[in-house]
Coordinates of C-alpha atoms in Angstrom, one line a residue:
X149 CA 0.0 0.0 0.0
X150 CA 2.8 2.4 0.9
X151 CA 4.5 1.6 -2.4
X152 CA 1.3 2.4 -4.3
X153 CA 1.0 5.7 -2.4
X154 CA 4.6 6.6 -3.2
X155 CA 4.1 5.8 -6.9
X156 CA 1.0 7.9 -7.0
X157 CA 2.8 10.8 -5.4
X158 CA 5.7 10.6 -7.8
X159 CA 3.3 10.5 -10.7
X160 CA 1.4 13.4 -9.4
X161 CA 4.5 15.4 -8.7
X162 CA 5.9 14.7 -12.2
X163 CA 2.6 15.7 -13.8
X164 CA 2.5 18.9 -11.8
X165 CA 6.1 19.8 -12.6
X166 CA 5.4 19.1 -16.3
X167 CA 2.3 21.2 -16.2
X168 CA 4.1 24.0 -14.4
X169 CA 7.0 24.0 -17.0
X170 CA 4.6 24.1 -19.9
X171 CA 3.8 27.7 -19.0
X172 CA 0.4 27.2 -17.3
X173 CA 1.0 30.4 -15.4
X174 CA 0.5 33.8 -16.8
X175 CA 3.8 35.4 -17.7
X176 CA 3.2 38.2 -15.3
X177 CA 3.3 35.7 -12.5
X178 CA 6.8 34.4 -13.1
X179 CA 8.1 36.2 -10.0
X180 CA 6.0 33.8 -7.9
X181 CA 7.9 30.7 -9.1
X182 CA 9.6 30.4 -5.6
X183 CA 6.2 29.6 -4.2
X184 CA 4.7 27.6 -7.1
X185 CA 7.6 25.3 -7.9
X186 CA 8.6 23.9 -4.5
X187 CA 5.1 23.8 -3.2
X188 CA 3.5 21.8 -6.0
X189 CA 3.5 18.5 -4.1
X190 CA 1.8 20.1 -1.1
X191 CA -0.7 22.2 -3.1
X192 CA -2.0 19.5 -5.4
X193 CA -2.1 16.5 -3.1
X194 CA -4.8 16.6 -0.4
X195 CA -2.9 13.8 1.4
X196 CA 0.4 15.7 1.6
X197 CA 0.3 16.7 5.3
X198 CA 2.8 19.5 5.7
X199 CA 4.7 21.8 3.3
X200 CA 8.4 21.1 2.9
X201 CA 11.1 23.5 4.3
X202 CA 11.9 24.5 0.7
X203 CA 8.2 25.3 0.0
X204 CA 8.0 27.3 3.2
X205 CA 11.1 29.3 2.3
X206 CA 9.6 30.1 -1.1
X207 CA 6.3 30.9 0.4
X208 CA 7.9 33.3 2.9
X209 CA 9.7 35.0 0.1
X210 CA 6.6 35.4 -2.1
X211 CA 4.2 36.4 0.7
X212 CA 6.8 38.9 2.1
X213 CA 6.6 40.8 -1.2
X214 CA 2.9 41.2 -0.8
X215 CA 3.4 44.2 1.5
X216 CA 1.2 46.9 -0.1
X217 CA -2.3 46.9 -1.7
X218 CA -1.0 46.7 -5.3
X219 CA 1.4 43.8 -4.5
X220 CA -1.3 41.9 -2.7
X221 CA -3.7 42.4 -5.6
X222 CA -1.1 41.1 -8.1
X223 CA -0.4 38.0 -5.9
X224 CA -4.1 37.3 -5.5
X225 CA -4.7 37.7 -9.2
X226 CA -1.8 35.2 -10.0
X227 CA -3.0 32.7 -7.4
X228 CA -6.5 32.7 -8.8
X229 CA -5.4 32.6 -12.4
X230 CA -2.9 29.7 -11.7
X231 CA -4.9 27.5 -9.4
X232 CA -7.1 25.7 -12.0
X233 CA -4.2 25.3 -14.5
X234 CA -1.8 23.9 -12.0
X235 CA -4.4 21.8 -10.1
X236 CA -3.8 23.6 -6.8
X237 CA -6.3 22.8 -4.1
X238 CA -7.7 26.1 -2.7
X239 CA -7.9 24.7 0.8
X240 CA -4.2 23.7 0.7
X241 CA -3.3 27.2 -0.4
X242 CA -5.3 28.7 2.5
X243 CA -3.5 26.3 4.9
X244 CA 0.0 27.1 3.5
X245 CA 0.8 30.2 5.6
X246 CA -0.3 28.4 8.8
X247 CA 1.7 25.2 7.8
X248 CA 4.8 27.4 7.2
X249 CA 4.2 29.7 10.2
X250 CA 4.0 32.7 8.0
X251 CA 2.0 35.7 9.3
X252 CA 0.2 37.4 6.4
X253 CA -0.8 41.0 6.1
X254 CA -3.9 40.0 4.2
X255 CA -6.6 37.3 4.5
X256 CA -5.5 34.7 1.9
X257 CA -8.9 33.0 1.9
X258 CA -10.6 36.2 0.7
X259 CA -7.7 36.6 -1.8
X260 CA -8.4 33.3 -3.5
X261 CA -12.1 33.0 -3.0
X262 CA -12.9 36.6 -3.9

């Protein structure tokens, strides 16, 4: 059973990386790659319990840039535009700051849910 779970994870991760590299994000969102790339396994897999240290480092970098209304709006727009293309689970994105112990200056749930 564990082997099957690992195979499914590797396949999902490979699919996500392939999808990410095919330019599924708007070009204006390229600066958010530190969040998207290392966090793919966590954001697409409901069974992936906690984000990796690399994911948290990228998330902290990206969320740290969202420090004014224009930057927050740009990040929110990119998250909303990228979620369906990359297969990100909205609930996992909402849980990411808590899982990484990142204090945000904005409510991420309203950011991605509108």
